[in-house]
mmCIF file of C-alpha atoms in Angstrom:
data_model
loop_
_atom_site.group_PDB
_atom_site.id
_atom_site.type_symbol
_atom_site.label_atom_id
_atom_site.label_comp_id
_atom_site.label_asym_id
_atom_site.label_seq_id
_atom_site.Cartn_x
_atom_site.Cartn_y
_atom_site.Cartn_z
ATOM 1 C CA UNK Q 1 0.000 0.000 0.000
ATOM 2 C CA UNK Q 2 1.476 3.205 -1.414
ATOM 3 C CA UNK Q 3 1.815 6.561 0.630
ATOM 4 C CA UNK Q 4 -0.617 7.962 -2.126
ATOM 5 C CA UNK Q 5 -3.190 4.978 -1.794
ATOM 6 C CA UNK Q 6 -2.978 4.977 1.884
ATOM 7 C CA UNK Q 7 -3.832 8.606 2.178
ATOM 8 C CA UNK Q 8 -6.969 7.680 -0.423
ATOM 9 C CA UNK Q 9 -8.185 5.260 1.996
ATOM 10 C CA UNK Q 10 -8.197 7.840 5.319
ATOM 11 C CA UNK Q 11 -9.737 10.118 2.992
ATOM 12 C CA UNK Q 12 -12.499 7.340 1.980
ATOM 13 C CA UNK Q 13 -13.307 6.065 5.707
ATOM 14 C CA UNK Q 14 -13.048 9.687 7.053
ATOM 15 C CA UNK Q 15 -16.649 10.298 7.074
ATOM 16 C CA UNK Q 16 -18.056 7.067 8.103
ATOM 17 C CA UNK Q 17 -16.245 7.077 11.152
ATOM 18 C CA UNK Q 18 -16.546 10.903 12.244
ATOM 19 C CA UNK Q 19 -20.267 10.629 11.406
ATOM 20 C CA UNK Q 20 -20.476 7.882 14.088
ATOM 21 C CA UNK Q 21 -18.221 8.995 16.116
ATOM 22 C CA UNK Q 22 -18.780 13.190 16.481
ATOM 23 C CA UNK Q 23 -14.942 13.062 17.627
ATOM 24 C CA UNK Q 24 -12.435 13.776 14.928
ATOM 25 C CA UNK Q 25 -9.692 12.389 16.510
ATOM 26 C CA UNK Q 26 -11.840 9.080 17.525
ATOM 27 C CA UNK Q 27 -12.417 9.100 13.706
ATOM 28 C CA UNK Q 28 -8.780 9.091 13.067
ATOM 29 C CA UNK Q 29 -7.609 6.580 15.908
ATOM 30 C CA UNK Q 30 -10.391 4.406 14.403
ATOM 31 C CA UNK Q 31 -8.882 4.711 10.644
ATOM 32 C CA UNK Q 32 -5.217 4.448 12.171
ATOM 33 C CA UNK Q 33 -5.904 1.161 14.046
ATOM 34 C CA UNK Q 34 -7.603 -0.671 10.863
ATOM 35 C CA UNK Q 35 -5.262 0.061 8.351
ATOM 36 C CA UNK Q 36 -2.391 -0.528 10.592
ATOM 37 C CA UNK Q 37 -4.224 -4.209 11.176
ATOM 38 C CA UNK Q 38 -5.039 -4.322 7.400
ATOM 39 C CA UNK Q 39 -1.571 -3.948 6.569
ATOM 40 C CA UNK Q 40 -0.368 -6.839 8.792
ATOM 41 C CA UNK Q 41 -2.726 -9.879 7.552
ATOM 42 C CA UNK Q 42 -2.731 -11.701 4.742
ATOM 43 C CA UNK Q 43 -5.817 -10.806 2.223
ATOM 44 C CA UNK Q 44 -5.579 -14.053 0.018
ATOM 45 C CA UNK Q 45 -9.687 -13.803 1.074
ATOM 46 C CA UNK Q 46 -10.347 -9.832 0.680
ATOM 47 C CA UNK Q 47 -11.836 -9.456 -2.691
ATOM 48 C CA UNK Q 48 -12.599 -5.609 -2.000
ATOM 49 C CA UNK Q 49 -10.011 -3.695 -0.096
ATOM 50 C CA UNK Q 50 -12.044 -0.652 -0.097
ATOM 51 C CA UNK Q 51 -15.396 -2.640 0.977
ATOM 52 C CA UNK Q 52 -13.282 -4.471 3.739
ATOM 53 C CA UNK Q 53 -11.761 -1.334 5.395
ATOM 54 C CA UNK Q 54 -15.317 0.688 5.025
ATOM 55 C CA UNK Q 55 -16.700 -2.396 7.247
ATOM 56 C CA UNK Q 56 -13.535 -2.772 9.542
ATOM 57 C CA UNK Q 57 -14.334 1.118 10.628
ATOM 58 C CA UNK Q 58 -17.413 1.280 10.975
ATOM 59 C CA UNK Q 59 -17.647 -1.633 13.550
ATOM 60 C CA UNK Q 60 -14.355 -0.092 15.241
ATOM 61 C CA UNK Q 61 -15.875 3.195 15.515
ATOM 62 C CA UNK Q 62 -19.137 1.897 16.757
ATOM 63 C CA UNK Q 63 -17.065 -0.390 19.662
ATOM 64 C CA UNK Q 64 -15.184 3.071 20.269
ATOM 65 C CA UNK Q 65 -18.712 4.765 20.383
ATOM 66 C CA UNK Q 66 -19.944 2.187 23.025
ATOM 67 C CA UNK Q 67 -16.935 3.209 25.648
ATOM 68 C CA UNK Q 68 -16.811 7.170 25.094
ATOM 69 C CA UNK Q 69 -20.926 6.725 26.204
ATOM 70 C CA UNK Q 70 -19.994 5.557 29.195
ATOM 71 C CA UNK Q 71 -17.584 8.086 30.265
ATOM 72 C CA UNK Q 72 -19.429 10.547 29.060
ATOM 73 C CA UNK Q 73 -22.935 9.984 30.207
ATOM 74 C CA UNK Q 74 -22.908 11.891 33.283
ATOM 75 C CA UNK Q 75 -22.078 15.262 31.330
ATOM 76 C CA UNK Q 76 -23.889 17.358 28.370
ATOM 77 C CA UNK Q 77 -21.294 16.267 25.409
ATOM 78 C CA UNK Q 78 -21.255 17.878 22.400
ATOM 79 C CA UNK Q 79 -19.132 16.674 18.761
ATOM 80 C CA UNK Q 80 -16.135 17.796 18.000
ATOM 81 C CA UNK Q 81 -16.580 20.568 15.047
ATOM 82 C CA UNK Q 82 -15.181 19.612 12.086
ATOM 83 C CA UNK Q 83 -14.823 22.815 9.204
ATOM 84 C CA UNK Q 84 -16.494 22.251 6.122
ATOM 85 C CA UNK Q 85 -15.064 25.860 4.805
ATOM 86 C CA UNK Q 86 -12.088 24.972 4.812
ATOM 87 C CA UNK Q 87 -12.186 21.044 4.782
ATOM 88 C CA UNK Q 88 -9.304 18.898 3.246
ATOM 89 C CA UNK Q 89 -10.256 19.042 -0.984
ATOM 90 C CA UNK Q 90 -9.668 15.663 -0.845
ATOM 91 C CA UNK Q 91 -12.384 14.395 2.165
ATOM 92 C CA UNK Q 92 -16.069 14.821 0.578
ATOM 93 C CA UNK Q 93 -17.486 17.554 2.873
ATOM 94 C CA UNK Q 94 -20.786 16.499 1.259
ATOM 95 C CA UNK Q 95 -20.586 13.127 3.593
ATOM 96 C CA UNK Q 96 -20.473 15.040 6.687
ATOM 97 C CA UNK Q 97 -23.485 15.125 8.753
ATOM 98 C CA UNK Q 98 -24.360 18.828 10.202
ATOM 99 C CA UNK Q 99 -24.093 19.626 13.500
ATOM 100 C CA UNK Q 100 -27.220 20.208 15.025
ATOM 101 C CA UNK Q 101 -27.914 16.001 14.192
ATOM 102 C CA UNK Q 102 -24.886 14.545 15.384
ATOM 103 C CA UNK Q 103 -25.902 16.561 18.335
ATOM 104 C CA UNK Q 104 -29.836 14.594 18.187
ATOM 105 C CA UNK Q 105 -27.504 11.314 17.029
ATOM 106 C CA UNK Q 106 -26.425 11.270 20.748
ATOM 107 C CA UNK Q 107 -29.773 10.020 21.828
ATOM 108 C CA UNK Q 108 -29.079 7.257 20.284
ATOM 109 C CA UNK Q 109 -27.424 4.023 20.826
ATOM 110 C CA UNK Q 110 -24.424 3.140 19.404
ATOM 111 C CA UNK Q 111 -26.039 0.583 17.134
ATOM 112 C CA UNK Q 112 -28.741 2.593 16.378
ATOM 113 C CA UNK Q 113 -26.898 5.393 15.099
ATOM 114 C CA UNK Q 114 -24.315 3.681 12.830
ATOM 115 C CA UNK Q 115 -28.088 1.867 10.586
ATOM 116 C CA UNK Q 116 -29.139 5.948 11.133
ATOM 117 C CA UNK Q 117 -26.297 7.025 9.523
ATOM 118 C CA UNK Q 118 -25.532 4.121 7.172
ATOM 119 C CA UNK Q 119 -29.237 4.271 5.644
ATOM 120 C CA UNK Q 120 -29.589 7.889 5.716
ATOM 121 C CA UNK Q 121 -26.512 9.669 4.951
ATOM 122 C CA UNK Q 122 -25.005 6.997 2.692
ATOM 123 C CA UNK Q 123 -28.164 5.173 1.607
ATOM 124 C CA UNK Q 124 -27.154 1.771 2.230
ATOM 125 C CA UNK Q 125 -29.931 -0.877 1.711
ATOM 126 C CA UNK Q 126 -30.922 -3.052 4.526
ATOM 127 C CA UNK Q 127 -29.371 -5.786 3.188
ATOM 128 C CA UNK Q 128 -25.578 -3.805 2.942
ATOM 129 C CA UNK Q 129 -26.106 -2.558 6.540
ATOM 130 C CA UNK Q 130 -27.129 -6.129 7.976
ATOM 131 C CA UNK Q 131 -23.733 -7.732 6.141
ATOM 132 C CA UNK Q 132 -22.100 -4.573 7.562
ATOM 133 C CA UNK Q 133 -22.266 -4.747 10.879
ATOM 134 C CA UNK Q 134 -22.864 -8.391 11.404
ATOM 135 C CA UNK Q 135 -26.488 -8.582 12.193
ATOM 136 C CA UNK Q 136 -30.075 -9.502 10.423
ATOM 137 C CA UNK Q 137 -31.857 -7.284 7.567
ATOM 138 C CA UNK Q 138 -34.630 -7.767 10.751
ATOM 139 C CA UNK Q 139 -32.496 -6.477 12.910
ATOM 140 C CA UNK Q 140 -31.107 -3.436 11.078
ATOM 141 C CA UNK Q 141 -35.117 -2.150 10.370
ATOM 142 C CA UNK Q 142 -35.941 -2.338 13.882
ATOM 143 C CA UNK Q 143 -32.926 -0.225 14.566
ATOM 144 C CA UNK Q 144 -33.082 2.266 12.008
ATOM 145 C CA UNK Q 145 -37.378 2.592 13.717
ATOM 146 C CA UNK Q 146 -35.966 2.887 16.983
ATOM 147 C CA UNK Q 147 -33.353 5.866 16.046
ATOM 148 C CA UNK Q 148 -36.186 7.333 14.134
ATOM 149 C CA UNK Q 149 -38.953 7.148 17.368
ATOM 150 C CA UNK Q 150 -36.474 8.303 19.605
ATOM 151 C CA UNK Q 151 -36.011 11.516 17.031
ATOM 152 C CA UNK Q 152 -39.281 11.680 16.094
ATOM 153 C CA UNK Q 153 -39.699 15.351 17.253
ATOM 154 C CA UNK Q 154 -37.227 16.434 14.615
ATOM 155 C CA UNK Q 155 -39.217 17.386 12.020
ATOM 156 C CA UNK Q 156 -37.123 16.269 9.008
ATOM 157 C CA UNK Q 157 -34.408 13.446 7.996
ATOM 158 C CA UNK Q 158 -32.384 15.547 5.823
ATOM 159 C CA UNK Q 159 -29.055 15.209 6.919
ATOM 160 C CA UNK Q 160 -27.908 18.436 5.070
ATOM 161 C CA UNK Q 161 -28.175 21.999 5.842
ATOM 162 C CA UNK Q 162 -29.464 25.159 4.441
ATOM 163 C CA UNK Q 163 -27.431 28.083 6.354
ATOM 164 C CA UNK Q 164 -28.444 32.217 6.080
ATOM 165 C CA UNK Q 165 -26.322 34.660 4.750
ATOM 166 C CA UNK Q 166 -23.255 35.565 6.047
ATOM 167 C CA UNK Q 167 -25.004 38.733 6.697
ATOM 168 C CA UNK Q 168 -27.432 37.550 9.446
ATOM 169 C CA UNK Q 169 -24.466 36.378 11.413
ATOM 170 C CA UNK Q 170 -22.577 39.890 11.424
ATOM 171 C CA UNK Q 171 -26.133 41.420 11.985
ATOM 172 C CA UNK Q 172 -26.119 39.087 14.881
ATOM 173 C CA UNK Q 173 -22.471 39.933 16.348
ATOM 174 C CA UNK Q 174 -23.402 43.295 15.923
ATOM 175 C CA UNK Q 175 -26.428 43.304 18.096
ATOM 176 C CA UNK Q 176 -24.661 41.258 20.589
ATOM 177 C CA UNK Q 177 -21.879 43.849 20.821
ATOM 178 C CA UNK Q 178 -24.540 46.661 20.934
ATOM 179 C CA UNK Q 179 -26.333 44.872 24.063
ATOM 180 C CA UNK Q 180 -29.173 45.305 21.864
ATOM 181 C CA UNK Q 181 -31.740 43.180 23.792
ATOM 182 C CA UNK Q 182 -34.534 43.968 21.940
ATOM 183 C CA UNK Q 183 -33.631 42.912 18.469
ATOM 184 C CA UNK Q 184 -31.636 40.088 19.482
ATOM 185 C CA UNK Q 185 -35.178 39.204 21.065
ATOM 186 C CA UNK Q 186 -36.609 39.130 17.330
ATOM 187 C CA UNK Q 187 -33.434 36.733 16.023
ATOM 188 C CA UNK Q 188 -34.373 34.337 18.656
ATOM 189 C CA UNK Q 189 -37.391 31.628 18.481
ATOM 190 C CA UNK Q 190 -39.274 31.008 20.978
ATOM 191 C CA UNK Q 191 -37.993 27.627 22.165
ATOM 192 C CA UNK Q 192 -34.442 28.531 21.985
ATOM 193 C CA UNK Q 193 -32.074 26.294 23.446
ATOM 194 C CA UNK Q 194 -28.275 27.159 23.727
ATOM 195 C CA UNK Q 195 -25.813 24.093 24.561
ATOM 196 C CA UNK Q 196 -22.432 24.381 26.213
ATOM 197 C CA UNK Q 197 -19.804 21.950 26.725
ATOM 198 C CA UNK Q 198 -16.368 22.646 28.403
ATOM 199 C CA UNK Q 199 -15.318 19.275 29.095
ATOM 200 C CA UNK Q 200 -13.528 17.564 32.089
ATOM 201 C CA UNK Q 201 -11.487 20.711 32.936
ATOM 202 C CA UNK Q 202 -13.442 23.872 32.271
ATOM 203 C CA UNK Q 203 -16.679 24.748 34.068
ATOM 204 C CA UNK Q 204 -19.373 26.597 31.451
ATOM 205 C CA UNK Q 205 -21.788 29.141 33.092
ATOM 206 C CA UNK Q 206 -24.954 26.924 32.608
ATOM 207 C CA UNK Q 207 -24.986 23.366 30.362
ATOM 208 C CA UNK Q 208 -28.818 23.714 29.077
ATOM 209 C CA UNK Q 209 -30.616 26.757 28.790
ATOM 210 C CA UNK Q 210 -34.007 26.488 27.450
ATOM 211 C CA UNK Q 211 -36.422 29.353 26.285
ATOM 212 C CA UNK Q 212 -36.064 32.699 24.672
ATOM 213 C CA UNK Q 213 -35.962 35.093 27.829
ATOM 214 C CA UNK Q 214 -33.471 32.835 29.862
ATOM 215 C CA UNK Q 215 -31.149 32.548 26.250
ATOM 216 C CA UNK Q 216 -31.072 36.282 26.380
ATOM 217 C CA UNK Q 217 -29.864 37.099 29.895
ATOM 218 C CA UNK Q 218 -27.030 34.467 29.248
ATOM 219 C CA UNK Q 219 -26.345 35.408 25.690
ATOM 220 C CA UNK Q 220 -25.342 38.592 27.184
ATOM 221 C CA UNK Q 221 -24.069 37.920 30.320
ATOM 222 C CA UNK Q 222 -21.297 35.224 28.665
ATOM 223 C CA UNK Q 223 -20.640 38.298 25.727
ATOM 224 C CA UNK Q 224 -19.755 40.350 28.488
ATOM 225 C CA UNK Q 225 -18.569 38.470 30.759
ATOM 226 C CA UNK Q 226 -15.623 36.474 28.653
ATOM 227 C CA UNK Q 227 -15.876 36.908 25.401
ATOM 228 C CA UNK Q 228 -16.128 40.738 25.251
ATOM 229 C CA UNK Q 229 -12.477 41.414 24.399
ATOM 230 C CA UNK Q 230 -11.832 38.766 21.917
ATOM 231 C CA UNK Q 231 -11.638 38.875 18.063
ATOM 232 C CA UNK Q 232 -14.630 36.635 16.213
ATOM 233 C CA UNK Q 233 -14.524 35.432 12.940
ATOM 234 C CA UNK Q 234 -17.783 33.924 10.815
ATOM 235 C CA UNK Q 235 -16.913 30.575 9.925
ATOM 236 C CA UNK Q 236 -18.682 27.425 8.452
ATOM 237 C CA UNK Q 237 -19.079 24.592 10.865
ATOM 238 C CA UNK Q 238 -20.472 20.577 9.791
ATOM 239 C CA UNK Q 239 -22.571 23.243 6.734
ATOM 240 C CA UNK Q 240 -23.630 25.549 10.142
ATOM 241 C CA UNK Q 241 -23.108 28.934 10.661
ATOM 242 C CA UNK Q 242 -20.595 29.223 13.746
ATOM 243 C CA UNK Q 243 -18.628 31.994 15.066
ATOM 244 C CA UNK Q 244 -14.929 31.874 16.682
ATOM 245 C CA UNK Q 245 -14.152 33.013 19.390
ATOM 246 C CA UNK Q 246 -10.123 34.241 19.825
ATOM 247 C CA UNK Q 247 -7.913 35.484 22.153
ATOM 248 C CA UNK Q 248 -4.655 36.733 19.872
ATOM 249 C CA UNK Q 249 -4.477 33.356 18.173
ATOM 250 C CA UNK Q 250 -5.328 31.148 20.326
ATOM 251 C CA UNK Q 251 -9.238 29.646 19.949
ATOM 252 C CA UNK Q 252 -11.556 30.169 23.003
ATOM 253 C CA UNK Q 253 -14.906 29.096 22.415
ATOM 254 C CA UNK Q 254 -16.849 27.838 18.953
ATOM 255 C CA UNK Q 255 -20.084 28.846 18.333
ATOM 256 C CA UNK Q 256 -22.505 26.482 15.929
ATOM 257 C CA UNK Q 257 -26.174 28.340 15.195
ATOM 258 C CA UNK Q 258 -29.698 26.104 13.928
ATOM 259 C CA UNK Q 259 -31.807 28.215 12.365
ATOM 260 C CA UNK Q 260 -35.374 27.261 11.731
ATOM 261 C CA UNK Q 261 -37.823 29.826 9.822
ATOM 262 C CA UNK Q 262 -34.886 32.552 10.164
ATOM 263 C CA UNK Q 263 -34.782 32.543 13.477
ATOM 264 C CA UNK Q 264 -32.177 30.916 16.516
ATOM 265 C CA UNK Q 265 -33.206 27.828 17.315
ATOM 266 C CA UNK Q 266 -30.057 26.250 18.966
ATOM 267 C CA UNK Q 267 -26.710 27.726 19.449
ATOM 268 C CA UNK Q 268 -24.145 25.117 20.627
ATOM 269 C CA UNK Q 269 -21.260 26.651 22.615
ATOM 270 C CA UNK Q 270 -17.920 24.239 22.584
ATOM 271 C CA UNK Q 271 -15.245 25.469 24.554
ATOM 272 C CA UNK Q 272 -13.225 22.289 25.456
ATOM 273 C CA UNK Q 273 -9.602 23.001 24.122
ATOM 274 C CA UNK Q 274 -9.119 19.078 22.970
ATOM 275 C CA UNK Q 275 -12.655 19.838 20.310
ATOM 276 C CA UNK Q 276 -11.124 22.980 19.325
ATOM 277 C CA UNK Q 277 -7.063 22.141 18.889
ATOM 278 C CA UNK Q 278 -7.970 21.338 15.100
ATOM 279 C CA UNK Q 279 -9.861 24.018 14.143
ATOM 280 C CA UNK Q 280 -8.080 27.524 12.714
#
């Protein structure tokens, strides 16, 4: 396996582990550990590297998804951003799920959300997904139902997104900076809910904050409060909206909006260092 071919295959298997995993550098341990395994049997009985390795990681990244839920569970965790603005040319941004459902994927089980993402974001049939990961075509239906009852108040299964113009989100900075409460009241929807996830070492003001007048008060509060002083760039985030956050050149917090009939529906706030050391 050449350098060049070898690089190919990362490339290939990026997005079905990341997609299952929300952790970029899961996503590459996953790849890393496979192809390091691949390289050291004998494939006398592989008649489809590609289809081999594309199997091989999706089952590693769903064992890896099994443990990080455990450690996890007792904290609001959000996925590592990944930039499609500036993505590597040579990973198809196109496979990467948005943000705001990796962030509903985490209701799911591990199993669940691999047939999800399998049947919905690469269209696999039943059949593929069942040979996949080692279980029945019976099986992987009553999976893929399960994932989709558990998000049944999402309203659609489009794993894309459709973001505003860059010119809502400097409209928005701009009120923020103002302290203009009343027509950052008019961005917001009613049943706002702002996310924030620091991760084992740094403490965030509130994890969950639900509703449009007790988004507000926080909105501005953390604005003021820490991020005040710092320079902010728009940036693309999973085909999101997102702001950074800097201090000189070092990256404080990320910002990823959901926007739903123009207005704020979610803003997820990641300011663990280890989810933003990959991001520029």
């Amino acid at each position: 396996m050449t350098n060049l071919t070898l690089k190919n295959y990362q490339n290939i298997l990026f997005p079905y582990a990341y997609n299952i995993l929300g952790s970029v550098e899961d996503a590459k341990d996953a790849i890393q550990d496979v192809l390091i395994k691949h390289l050291s049997i004998n494939k006398d009985h592989i008649e489809n590297d590609i289809g081999y390795l594309v199997k091989s990681v999706i089952n590693q990244s769903i064992n890896i998804k099994k443990r990080r839920s455990k450690i996890t569970s007792n904290r609001l965790w959000l996925p590592e951003p990944l930039s499609t603005e500036t993505a590597d040319n040579n990973i198809d941004s196109e496979e990467i799920i948005s943000y705001s459902i990796l962030v509903l994927l985490e209701k799911l089980t591990a199993s669940e959300r691999a047939v999800f993402i399998l049947k919905e974001a690469f269209d696999y049939p039943h059949k593929d997904i069942a040979k996949t990961i080692d279980i029945t075509i019976e099986n992987s239906r009553k999976l893929l139902s399960r994932g989709k009852t558990k998000l049944a108040n999402y309203q659609t299964t489009n794993l894309s997104y459709s973001a505003p113009l860059p010119s809502y989100m400097e409209s928005y900075i701009q009120t923020i900076k103002n302290g203009d409460m009343k027509r950052l009241e008019k961005m917001l929807s009613e049943d706002i809910s702002l996310h924030a996830d620091g991760g084992e070492n740094i403490k965030v003001v509130r994890e969950l904050t639900v509703g449009k007048s007790a988004s507000l008060k926080l909105l501005f509060y953390v604005y003021k409060t820490y991020l005040e002083l710092l320079s902010i760039k728009i940036t693309q985030i999973n085909h999101q909206p997102a702001l950074l956050f800097y201090n000189k050149d070092i990256l404080i917090n990320c910002q990823v909006f959901d926007f739903e009939n123009n207005k704020i529906k979610s803003i997820f706030s990641i300011v663990d260092p280890n989810k933003l050391k990959l991001l520029f």
